PDB file of C-alpha atoms in Angstrom:
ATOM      1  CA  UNK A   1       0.000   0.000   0.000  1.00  0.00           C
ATOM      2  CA  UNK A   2       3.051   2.583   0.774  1.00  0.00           C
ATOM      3  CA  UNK A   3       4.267   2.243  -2.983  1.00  0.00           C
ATOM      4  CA  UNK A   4       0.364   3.177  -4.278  1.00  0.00           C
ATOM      5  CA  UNK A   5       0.507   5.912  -1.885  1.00  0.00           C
ATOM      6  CA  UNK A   6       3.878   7.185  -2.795  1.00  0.00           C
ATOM      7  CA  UNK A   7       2.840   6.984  -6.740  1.00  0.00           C
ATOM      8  CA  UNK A   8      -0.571   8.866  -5.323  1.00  0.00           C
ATOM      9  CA  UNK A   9       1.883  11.465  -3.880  1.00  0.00           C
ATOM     10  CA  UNK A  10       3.896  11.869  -6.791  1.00  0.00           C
ATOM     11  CA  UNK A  11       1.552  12.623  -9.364  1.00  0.00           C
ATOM     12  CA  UNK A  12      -0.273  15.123  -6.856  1.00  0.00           C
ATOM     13  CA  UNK A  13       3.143  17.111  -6.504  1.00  0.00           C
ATOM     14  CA  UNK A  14       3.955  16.268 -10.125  1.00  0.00           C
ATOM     15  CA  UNK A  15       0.946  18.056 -11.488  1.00  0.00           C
ATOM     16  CA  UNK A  16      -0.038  20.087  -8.685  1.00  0.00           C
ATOM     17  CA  UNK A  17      -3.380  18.473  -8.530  1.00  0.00           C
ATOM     18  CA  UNK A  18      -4.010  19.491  -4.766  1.00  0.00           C
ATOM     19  CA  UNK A  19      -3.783  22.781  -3.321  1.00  0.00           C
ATOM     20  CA  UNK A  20      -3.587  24.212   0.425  1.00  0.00           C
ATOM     21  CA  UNK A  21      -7.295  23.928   1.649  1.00  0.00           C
ATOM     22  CA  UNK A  22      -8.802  22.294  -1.101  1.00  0.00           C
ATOM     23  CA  UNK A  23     -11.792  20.357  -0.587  1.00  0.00           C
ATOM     24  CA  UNK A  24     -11.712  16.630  -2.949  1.00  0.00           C
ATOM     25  CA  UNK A  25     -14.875  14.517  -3.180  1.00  0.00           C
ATOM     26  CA  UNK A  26     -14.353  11.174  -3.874  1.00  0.00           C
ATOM     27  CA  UNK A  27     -17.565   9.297  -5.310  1.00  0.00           C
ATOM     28  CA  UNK A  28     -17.779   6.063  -3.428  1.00  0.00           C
ATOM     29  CA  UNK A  29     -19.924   3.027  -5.405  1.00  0.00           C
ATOM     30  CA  UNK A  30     -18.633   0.521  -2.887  1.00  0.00           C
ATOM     31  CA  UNK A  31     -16.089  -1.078  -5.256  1.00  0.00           C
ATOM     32  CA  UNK A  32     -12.258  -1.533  -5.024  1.00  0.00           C
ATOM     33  CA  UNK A  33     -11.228   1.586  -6.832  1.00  0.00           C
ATOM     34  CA  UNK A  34     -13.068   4.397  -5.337  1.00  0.00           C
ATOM     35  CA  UNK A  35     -12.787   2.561  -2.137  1.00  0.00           C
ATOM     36  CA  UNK A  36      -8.779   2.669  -3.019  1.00  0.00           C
ATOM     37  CA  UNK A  37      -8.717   6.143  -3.882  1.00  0.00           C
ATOM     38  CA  UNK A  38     -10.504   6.608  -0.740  1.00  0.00           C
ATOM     39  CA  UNK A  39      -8.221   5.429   1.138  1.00  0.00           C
ATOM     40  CA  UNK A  40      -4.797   6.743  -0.040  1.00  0.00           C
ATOM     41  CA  UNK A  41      -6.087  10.305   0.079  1.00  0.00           C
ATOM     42  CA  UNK A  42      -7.121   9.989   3.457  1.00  0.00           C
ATOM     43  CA  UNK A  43      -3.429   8.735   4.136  1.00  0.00           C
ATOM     44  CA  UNK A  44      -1.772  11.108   2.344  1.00  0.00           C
ATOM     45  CA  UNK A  45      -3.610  14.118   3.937  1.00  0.00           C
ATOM     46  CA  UNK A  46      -1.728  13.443   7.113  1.00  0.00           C
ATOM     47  CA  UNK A  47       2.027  14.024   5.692  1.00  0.00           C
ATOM     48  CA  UNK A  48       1.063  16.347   2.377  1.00  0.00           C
ATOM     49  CA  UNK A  49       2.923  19.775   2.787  1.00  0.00           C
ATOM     50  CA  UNK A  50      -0.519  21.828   1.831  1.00  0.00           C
ATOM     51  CA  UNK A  51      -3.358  20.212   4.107  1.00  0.00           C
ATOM     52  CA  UNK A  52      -6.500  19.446   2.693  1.00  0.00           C
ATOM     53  CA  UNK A  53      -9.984  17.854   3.269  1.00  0.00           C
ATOM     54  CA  UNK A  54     -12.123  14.349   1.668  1.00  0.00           C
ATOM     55  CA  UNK A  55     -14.862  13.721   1.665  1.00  0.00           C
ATOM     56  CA  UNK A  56     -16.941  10.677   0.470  1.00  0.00           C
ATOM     57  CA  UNK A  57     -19.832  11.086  -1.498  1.00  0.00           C
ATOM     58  CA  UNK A  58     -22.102   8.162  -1.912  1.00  0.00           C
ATOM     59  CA  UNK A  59     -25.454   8.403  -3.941  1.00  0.00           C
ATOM     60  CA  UNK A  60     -28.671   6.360  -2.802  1.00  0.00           C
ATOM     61  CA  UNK A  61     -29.845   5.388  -6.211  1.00  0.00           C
ATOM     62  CA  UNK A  62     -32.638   3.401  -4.504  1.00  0.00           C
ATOM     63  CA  UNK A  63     -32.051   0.051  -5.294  1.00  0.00           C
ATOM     64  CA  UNK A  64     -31.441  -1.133  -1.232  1.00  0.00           C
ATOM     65  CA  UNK A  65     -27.613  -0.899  -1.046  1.00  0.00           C
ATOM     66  CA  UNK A  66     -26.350  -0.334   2.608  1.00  0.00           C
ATOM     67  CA  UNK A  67     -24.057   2.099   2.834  1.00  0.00           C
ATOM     68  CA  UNK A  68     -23.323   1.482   6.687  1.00  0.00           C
ATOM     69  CA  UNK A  69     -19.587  -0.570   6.648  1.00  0.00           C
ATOM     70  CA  UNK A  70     -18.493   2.680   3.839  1.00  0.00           C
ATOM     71  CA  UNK A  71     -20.005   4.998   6.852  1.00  0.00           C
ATOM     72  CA  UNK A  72     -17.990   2.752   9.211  1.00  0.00           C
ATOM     73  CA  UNK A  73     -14.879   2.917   7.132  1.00  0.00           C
ATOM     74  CA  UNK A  74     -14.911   6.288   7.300  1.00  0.00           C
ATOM     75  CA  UNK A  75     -15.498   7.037  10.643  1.00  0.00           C
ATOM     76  CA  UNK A  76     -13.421   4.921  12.316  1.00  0.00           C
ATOM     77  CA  UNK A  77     -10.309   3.614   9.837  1.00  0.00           C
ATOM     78  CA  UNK A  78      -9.885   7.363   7.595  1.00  0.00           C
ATOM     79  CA  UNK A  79     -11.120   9.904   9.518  1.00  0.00           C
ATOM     80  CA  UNK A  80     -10.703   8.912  12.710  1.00  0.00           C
TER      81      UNK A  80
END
């Protein structure tokens, strides 16, 4: 997971994709990759040099998916 992270990093600082105080939304669908993406910007937010916030943003399209162990995820592994 550190070398994902570290290739997350570098194409952040590379491109200058995040900026001091910027706020990122990540869409979450439940799956590996947003899930992923998820999770390596909440890790990199704690040793970026311009701090910034993510958030997860899920979408109830009403066909009965539970969205509870994303909501746990996030409030206990990333955000805590």
């Amino acid at each position: 997971m550190q070398k994902l992270i570290g290739l997350v990093r570098r194409c952040v600082q590379d491109y200058h994709m995040i900026n001091e105080g910027d706020r990122i939304g990540v869409g979450v669908s439940g799956g590996k990759d947003s899930l992923a993406l998820l999770c390596f910007l909440a890790e990199l937010r704690k040793y970026n040099h311009n701090p910034f916030d993510v958030e997860a943003i899920t979408i109830d399209m009403g066909f009965g998916m539970d969205f509870s162990p994303i909501q746990k995820l996030c409030d206990h592994a990333l955000f805590a």
